[in-house]
XYZ file of C-alpha atoms in Angstrom:
607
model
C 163.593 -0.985 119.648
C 165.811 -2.946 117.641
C 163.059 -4.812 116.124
C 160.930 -1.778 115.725
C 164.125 -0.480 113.393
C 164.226 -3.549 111.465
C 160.242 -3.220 110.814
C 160.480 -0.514 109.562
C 163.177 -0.811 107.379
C 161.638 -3.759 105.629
C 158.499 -1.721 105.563
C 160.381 1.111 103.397
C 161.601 -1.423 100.942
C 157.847 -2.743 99.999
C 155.781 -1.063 97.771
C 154.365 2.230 98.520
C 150.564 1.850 99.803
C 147.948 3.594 101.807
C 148.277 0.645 104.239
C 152.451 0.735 104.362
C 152.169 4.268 105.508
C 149.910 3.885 108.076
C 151.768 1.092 109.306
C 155.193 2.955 108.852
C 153.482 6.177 111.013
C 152.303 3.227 113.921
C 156.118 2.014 114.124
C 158.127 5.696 114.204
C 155.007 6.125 117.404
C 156.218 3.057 119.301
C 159.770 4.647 118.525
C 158.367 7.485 120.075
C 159.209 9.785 116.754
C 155.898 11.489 116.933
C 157.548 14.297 114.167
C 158.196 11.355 111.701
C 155.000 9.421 112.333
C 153.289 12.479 111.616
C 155.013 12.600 108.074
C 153.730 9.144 107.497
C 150.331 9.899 108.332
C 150.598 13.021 106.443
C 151.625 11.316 103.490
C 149.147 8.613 102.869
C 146.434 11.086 103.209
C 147.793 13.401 100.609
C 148.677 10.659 98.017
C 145.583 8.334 99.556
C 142.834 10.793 99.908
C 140.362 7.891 99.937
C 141.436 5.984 102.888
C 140.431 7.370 106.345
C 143.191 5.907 109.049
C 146.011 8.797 108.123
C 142.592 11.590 108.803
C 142.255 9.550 112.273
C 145.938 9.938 113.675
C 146.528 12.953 112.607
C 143.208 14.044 114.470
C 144.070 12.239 117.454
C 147.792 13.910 117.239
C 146.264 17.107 116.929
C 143.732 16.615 119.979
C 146.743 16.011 121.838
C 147.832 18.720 120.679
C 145.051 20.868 121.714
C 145.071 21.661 117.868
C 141.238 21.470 118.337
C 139.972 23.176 114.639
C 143.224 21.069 113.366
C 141.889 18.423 115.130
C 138.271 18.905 113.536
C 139.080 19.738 110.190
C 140.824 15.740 110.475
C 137.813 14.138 111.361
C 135.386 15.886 109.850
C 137.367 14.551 106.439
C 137.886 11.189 107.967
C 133.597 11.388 108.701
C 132.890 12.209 105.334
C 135.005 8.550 104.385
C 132.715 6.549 106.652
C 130.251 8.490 109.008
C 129.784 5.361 111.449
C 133.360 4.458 112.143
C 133.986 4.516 116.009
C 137.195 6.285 116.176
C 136.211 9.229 114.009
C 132.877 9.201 116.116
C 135.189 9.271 118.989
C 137.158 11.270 118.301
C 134.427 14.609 117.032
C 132.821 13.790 120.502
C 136.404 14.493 122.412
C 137.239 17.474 120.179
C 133.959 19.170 120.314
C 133.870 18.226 124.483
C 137.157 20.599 124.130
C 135.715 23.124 122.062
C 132.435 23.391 124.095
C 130.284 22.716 121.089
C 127.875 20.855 123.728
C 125.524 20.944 120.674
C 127.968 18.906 117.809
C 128.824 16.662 120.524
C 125.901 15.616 121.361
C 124.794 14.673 117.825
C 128.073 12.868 117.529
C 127.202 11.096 120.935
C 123.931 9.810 119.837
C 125.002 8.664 116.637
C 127.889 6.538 118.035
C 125.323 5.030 120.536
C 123.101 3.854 117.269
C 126.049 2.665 115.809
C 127.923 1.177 118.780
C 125.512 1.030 122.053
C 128.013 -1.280 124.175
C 131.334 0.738 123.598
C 131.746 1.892 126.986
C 134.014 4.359 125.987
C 131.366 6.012 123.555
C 128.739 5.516 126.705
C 130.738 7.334 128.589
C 131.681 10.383 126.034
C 127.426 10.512 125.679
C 127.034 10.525 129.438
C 130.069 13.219 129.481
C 128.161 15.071 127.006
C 124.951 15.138 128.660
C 126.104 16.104 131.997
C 128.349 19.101 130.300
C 124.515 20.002 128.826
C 123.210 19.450 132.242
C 120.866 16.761 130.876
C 120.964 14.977 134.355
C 118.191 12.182 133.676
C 120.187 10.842 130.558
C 123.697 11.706 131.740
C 123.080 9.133 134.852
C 121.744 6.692 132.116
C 125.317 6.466 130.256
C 127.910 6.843 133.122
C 125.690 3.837 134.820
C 125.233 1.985 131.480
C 128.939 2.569 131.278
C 130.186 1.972 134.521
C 128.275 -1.925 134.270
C 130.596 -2.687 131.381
C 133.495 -2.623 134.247
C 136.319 -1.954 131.639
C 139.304 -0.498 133.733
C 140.495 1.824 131.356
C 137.467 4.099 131.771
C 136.406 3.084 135.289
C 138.324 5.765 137.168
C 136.861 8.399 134.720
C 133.080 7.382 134.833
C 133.371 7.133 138.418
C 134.621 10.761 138.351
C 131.774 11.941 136.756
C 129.032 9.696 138.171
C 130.637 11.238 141.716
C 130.286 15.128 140.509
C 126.680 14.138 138.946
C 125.637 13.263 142.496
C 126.892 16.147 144.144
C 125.225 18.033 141.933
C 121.835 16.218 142.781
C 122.744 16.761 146.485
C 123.691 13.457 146.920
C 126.775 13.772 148.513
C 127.600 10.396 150.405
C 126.611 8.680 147.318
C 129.227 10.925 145.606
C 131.953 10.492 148.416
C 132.103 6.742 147.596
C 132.685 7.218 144.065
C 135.332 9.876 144.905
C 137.118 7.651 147.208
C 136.817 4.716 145.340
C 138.875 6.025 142.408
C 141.379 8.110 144.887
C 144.581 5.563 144.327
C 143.818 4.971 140.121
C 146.874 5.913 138.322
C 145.110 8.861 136.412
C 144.168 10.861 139.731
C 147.227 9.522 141.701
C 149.719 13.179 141.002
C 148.630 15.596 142.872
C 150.556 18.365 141.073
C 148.537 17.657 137.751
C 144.778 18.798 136.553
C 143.089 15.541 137.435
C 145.047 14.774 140.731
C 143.967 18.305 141.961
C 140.126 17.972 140.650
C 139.714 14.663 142.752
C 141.194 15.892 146.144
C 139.327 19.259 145.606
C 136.388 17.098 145.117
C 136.540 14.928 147.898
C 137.265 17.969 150.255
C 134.536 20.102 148.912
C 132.013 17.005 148.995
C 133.029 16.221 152.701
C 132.384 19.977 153.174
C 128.901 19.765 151.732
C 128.175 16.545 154.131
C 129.118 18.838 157.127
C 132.624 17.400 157.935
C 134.144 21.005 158.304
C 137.046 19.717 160.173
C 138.142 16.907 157.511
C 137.410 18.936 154.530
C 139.208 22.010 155.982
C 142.294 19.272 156.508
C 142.192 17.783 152.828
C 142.694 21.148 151.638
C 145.242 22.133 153.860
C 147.146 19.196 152.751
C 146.088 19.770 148.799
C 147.153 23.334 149.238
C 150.495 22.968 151.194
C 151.687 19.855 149.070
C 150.540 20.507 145.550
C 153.259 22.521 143.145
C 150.880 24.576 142.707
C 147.092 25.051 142.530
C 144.450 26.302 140.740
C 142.497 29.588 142.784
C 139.483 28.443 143.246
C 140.948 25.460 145.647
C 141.916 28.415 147.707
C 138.776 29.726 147.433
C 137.597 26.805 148.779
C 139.628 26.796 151.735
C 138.909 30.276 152.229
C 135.276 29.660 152.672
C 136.085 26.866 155.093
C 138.170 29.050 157.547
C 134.874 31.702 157.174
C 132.070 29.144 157.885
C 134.039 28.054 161.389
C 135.356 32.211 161.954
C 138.845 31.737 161.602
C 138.672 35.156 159.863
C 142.520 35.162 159.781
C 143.314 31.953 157.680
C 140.505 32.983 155.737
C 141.658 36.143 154.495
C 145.222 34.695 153.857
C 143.583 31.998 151.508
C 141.341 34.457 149.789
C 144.403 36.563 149.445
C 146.198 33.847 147.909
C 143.518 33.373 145.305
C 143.129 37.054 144.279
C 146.404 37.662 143.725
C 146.879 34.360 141.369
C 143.594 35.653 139.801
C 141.278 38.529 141.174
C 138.156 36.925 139.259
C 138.552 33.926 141.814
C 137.537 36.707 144.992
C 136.990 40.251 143.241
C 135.687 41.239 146.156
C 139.293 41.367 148.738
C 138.561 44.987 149.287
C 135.453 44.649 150.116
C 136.193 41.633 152.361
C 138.904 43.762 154.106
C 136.543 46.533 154.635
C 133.804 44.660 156.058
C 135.597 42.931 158.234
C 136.526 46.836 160.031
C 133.742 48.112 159.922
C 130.953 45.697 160.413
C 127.041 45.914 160.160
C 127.872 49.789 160.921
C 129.490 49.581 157.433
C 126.652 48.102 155.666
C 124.207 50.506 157.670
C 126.289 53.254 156.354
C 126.200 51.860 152.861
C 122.226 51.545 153.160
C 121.937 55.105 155.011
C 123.779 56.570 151.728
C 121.464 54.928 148.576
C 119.795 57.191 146.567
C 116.179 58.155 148.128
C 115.420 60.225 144.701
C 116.334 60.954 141.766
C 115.103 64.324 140.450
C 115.439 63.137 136.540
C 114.186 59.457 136.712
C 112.228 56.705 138.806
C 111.202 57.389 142.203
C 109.099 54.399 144.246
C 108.003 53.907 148.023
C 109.080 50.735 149.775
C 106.713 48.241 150.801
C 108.586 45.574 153.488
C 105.949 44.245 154.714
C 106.017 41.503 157.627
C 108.268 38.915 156.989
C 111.215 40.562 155.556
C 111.927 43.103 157.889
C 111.482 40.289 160.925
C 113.286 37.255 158.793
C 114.999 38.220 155.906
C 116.085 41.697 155.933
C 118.653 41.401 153.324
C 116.151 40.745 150.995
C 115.385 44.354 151.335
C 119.330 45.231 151.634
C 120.131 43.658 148.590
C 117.005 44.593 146.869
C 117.922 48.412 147.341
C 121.417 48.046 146.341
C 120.573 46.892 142.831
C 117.790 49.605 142.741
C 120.258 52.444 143.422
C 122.779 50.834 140.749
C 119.564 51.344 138.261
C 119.416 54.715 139.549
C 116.243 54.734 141.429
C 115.136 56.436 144.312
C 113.740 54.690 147.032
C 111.807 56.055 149.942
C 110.064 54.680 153.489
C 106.262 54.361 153.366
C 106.509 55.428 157.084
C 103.246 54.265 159.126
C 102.619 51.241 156.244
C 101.256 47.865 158.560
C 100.573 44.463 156.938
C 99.497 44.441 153.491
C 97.005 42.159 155.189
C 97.897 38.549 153.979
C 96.080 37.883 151.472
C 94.513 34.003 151.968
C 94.034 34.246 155.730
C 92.653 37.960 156.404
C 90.141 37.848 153.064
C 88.823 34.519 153.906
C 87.450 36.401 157.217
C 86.461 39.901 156.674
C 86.866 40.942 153.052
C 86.006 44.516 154.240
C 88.495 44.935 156.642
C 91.213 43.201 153.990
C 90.626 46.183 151.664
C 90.574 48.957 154.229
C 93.514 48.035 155.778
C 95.420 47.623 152.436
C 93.475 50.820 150.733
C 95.302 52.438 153.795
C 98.926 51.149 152.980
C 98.422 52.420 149.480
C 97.383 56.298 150.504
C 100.944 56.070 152.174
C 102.447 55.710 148.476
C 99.776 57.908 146.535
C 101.023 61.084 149.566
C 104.190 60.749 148.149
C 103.792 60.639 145.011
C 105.492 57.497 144.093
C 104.297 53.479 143.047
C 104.427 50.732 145.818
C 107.841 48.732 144.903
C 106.803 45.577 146.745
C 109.472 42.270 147.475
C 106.679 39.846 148.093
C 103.907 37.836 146.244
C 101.588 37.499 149.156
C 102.146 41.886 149.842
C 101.359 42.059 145.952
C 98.532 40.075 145.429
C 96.762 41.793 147.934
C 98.109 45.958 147.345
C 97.533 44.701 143.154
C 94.120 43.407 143.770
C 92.885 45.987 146.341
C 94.092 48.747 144.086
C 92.706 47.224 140.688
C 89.440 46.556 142.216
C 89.013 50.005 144.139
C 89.860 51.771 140.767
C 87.542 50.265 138.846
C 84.679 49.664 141.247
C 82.879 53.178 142.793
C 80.563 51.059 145.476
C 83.943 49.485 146.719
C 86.259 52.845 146.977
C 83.670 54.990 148.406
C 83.080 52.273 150.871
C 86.518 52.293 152.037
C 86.747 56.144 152.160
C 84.144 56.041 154.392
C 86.455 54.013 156.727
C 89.783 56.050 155.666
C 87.842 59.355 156.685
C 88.144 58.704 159.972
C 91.571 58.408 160.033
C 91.980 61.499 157.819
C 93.397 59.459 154.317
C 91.134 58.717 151.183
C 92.029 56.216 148.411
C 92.419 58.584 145.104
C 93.667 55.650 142.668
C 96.743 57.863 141.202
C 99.520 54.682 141.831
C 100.522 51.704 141.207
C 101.368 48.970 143.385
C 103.995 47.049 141.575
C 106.111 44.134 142.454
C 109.779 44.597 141.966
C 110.068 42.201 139.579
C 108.138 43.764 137.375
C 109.737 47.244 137.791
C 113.215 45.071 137.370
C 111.519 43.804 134.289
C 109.850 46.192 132.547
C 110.252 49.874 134.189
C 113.906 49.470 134.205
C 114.188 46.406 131.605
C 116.253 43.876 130.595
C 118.484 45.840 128.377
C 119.083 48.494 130.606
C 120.081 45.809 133.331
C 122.586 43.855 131.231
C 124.473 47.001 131.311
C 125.662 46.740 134.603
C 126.349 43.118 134.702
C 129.765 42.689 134.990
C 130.331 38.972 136.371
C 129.042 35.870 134.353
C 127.852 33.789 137.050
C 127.064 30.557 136.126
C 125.092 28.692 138.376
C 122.435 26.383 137.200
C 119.047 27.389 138.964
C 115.751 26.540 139.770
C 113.687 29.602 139.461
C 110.324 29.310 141.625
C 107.917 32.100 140.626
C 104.913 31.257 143.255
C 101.703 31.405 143.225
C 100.292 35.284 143.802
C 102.746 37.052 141.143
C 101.205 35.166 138.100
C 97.551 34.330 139.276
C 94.924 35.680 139.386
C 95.697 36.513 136.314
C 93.245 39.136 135.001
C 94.969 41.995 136.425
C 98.393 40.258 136.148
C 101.143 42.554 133.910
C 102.280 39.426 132.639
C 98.268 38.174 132.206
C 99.256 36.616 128.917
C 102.047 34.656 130.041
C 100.835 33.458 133.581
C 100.818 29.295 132.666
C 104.268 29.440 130.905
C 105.819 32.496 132.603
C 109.529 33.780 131.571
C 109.766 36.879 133.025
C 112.461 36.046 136.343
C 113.956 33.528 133.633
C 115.286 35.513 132.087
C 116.201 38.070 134.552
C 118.185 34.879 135.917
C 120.204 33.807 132.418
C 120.913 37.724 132.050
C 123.777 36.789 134.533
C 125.386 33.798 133.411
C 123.092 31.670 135.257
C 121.057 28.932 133.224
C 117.532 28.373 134.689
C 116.984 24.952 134.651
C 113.812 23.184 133.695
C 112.202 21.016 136.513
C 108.705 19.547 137.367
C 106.054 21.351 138.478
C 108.031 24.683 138.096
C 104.913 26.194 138.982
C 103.976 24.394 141.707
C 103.180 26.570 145.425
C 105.753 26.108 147.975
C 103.303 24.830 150.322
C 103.015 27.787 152.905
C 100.415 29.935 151.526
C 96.217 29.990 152.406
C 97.273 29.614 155.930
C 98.600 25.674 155.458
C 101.994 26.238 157.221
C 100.104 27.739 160.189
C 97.158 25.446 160.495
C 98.169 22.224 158.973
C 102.560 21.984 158.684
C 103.257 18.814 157.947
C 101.126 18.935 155.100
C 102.730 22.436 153.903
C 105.826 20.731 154.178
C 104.937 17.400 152.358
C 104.064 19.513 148.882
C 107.739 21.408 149.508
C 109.445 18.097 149.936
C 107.579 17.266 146.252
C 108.603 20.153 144.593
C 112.508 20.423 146.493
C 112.864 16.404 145.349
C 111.853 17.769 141.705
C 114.489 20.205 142.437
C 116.913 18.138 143.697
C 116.757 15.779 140.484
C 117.313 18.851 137.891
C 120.987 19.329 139.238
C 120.825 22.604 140.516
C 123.185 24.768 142.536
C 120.541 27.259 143.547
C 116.923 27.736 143.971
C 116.181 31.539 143.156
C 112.903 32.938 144.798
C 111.026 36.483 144.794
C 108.758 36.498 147.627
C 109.671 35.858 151.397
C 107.172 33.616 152.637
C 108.544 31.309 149.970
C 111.852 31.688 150.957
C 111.021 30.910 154.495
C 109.226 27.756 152.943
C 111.949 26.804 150.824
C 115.304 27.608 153.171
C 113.670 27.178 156.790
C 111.390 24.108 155.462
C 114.489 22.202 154.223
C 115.877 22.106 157.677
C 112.003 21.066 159.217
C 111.752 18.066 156.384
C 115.157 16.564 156.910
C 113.813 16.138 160.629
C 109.809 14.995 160.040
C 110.288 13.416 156.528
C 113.982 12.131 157.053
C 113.018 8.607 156.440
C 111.269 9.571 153.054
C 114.279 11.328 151.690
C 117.075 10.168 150.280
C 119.627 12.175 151.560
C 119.435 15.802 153.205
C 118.353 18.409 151.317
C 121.144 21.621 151.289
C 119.987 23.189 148.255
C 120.995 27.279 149.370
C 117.930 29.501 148.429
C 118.868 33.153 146.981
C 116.273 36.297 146.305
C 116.461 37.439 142.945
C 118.434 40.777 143.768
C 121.077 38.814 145.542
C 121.780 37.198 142.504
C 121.526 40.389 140.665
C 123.575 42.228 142.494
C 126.208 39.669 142.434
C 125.947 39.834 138.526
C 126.183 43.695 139.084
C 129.757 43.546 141.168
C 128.297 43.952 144.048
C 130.240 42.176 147.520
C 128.120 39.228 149.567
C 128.189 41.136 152.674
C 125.847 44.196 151.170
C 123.771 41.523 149.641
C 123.359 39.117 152.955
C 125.075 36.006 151.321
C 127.885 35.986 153.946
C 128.411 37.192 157.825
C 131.105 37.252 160.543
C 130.682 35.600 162.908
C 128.417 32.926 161.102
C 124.645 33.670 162.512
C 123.566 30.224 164.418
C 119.712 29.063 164.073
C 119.170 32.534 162.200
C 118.007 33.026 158.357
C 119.413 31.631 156.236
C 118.722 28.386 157.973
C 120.232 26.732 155.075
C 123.485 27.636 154.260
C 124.269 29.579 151.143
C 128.103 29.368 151.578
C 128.687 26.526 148.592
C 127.582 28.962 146.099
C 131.194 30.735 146.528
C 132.953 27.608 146.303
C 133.709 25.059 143.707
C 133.084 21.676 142.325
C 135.832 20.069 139.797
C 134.280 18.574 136.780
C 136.935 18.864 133.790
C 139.651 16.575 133.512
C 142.113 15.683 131.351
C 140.819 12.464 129.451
């Protein structure tokens, strides 16, 4: 210190310059005078306006500082000096990372890599960048790129990252190495600050998603009980734990815990609380007492058809719930049968397809109301039967001639509709957005399937059916972002009869399209027909069994129906909407769990 002192008293002695300053500002900082180092700084940019180091430390003291338009306002002068000098580039990246201006930082980011392209710190600021963006592809490309430089300054930091990359891609052993490698670094070594805490949650919530119950339910249990304190969402965490291995109890004291630090973390306690008393009588109760119609408004008839009333019968559940939020009636189509399936019972006896279906359609045109229907098999038959029988005489008076004998005729006076489209455009959008009330979040993958968009000609959405939006952006209406992936459009692989007559083919184009998946990053796959979802939740467990030596890890990717995530948007609890269950259902739908999507990955740190 001593010779700090005399420094800077010889310093003050010399002429005044831009350069003096700077170096007077450097000395009070080893002093650790950050107030008079500030003046220092301060001073040669007001009487050096010219020279860019005072615009740099008084940015960096001000990103300290969390002064982040302070911060900004200092670079963004120091830029305008010299627009490729690494530390200003640096330093826009870091405060726009802070501010969430994904978009500034990224042009930052790529400018620094043109100017400096093996500055591992600016690699790993671009990869940072990219994965905030959710740019997976290029965000792997930097942290790698990065983490081959082997500076270890930044190592512990890139390895972070890299590790909550992979779990994102559902590579979660991969990710567990990374997490473990970095566990004794000095920058994740205090447990009771931000970073400490976001690399034991991490490891505990990534040894959850591997299926060590027991050792992730420990790590938390230590995290939780040691810690000074810690954020919600850990508890969160452990509160899903207990649920998943029905230690209802512990479960309920952790959610507790995180409600009453923050009720966003679990808005749903008394819901929890009340489900756990009165059970599936309590749902059935909650389902007996939805609106069946609504005097002033919409009014439609129910069309399950097979699968979701044997597989998936919170599809309809959840489906109903955010219909009666929308204020729409909804009524039984007592006596309806199956739709029939569309590629197997055509392909033998087209007659006999359209009877049967012109028959499930009378049901609805009795009552006066359109066919809501939940799948995209169900709707491209009711749609097709009911466009062609309208338009074509020779057809419908074919198939009256059938109906007469069971006392119903065809009359063309409804609409068989899929509820995405009455979602979409009988309800709409707008009308929707009005009863969201939680901003989800999640990054998804939406899969449309095949029979909602095509045929095409007698499609609502006709003029959209190769580049289709519509469930888009009923998805980012919540929060969620709906990722881009290949072959979006791409069939699951179940339907023409494939997954009955020839499975391991069905299941070879789902492994294609859940790898695609799997490489976009997502959290969630969101779905709107059920044979799909049986594809995509029951087929994940079937290919990590037959194609398990063609993977690279197992897939766990949790598959939701498009009212589940609605209605979580909406306010509404899991247990109305089918996403949770005590005790947890063994070998029953969902045969991939869906539990991660109420607990939480770390990724922001303090850098």
């Amino acid at each position: 210190m001593e010779d700090v002192g005399k420094q800077i008293q010889k310093l003050k002695k010399l002429d005044e310059s831009a350069e003096n300053l700077i170096h007077l500002g450097n000395l009070y900082l080893k002093k650790q005078d950050k107030l008079e180092a500030r003046y220092y700084f301060q001073q040669a940019i007001e009487k050096y306006p010219s020279h860019i180091e005072g615009y740099i430390k008084l940015g960096e003291f001000s990103l300290e500082q969390n002064k982040l338009k302070e911060a900004n306002n200092h670079f963004s002068k120091a830029y305008d000096i010299d627009s490729k000098n690494v530390e200003v580039l640096i330093g826009l990246i870091k405060t726009h990372l802070k501010r969430d201006g994904l978009s500034f930082a990224d042009r930052y980011s790529e400018k620094a890599i043109k100017v400096a392209p093996e500055n591992v710190e600016i690699l790993f600021l671009a990869g940072l960048t990219k994965l905030k963006q959710h740019n997976i592809f290029y965000a792997k490309k930097y942290l790698n790129l990065a983490m081959e430089k082997q500076d270890a300054e930044f190592m512990p930091f890139i390895r972070f990252y890299l590790g909550v990359l992979l779990v994102k891609q559902g590579l979660f052993e991969t990710a567990l190495d990374h997490f473990r490698a970095i566990q004794e670094s000095a920058p994740f070594q205090n447990i009771d600050l931000k970073n400490g805490q976001a690399l034991r949650n991490n490891v505990a919530y990534t040894e959850f998603r591997v299926g060590n119950i027991e050792k992730a339910e420990k790590l938390f249990v230590e995290l939780t009980s040691t810690a000074k304190a810690v954020d919600p969402y850990i508890w969160v965490n452990l509160g899903q734990i207990y649920w998943i291995q029905n230690k209802v109890e512990d479960a309920v004291k952790a959610l507790e815990t995180a409600h009453k630090m923050d009720s966003r973390s679990w808005p749903w306690m008394r819901e929890t609380r009340e489900y756990l008393e009165t059970g599936e009588k309590g749902l059935a109760q909650k389902i007996n007492g939805l609106m069946k119609e609504n005097p002033n408004g919409l009014n439609l008839g129910m069309y399950l058809g097979c699968v979701i009333p044997n597989r998936y019968p919170f599809i309809d559940a959840a489906s109903r719930h955010v219909l009666d939020a929308m204020k729409v009636g909804v009524a039984e189509l007592e006596g309806a049968g199956c739709c029939p399936a569309p590629g197997v019972f055509r392909s033998f006896d087209i007659n006999t397809w359209m009877t049967l279906g012109a028959r499930n359609i009378t049901i609805a045109e009795d009552m006066n109301r359109n066919m809501c229907i939940m799948c995209n098999g169900c709707f491209g038959t009711l749609n097709d039967i009911n466009t062609e029988l309208k338009e074509d005489k020779t057809k419908r008076d074919f198939v009256n001639k059938q109906l007469k004998e069971i006392g119903k005729e065809f009359k063309g006076t409804v609409d068989a509709e899929h509820l995405v489209w009455i979602l979409f455009n009988d309800i709409g959008i707008e009308n929707i957005k009005k009863k969201i009330v939680h901003k989800l979040g999640y990054k998804v993958a939406v899969h449309y399937g095949c029979h909602i968009i095509k045929p095409s000609h007698n499609k609502p959405w006709a003029d959209s059916s190769e580049t289709p939006e519509f469930i888009d952006k009923l998805v980012e209406i919540t929060g969620c972002q709906s990722v881009s992936y290949r072959d979006k459009l791409m069939c699951c692989g179940a339907g023409g009869g494939l997954r009955g007559s020839e499975k391991e083919i069905s299941l070879d184009f789902t492994r294609d399209k859940l790898e695609s998946i799997r490489n976009a990053g997502v959290d969630i796959i969101i779905d709107c027909c059920p044979f799909c979802h049986l594809q995509l939740d029951l087929g994940q467990m079937e290919i990590n069994g037959l194609f398990k030596d063609k993977i690279s890890a197992p897939f766990k990717i949790p598959v939701i129906y498009i009212t589940q995530l609605l209605g979580l948007a909406m306010g509404m609890d899991p247990y109305r909407l089918g996403l949770q269950k005590t005790p947890v259902p063994k070998g029953l739908p969902p045969f991939t769990p869906v539990d991660s999507i109420f607990t939480q990955l770390s990724d922001d740190l303090d850098l």
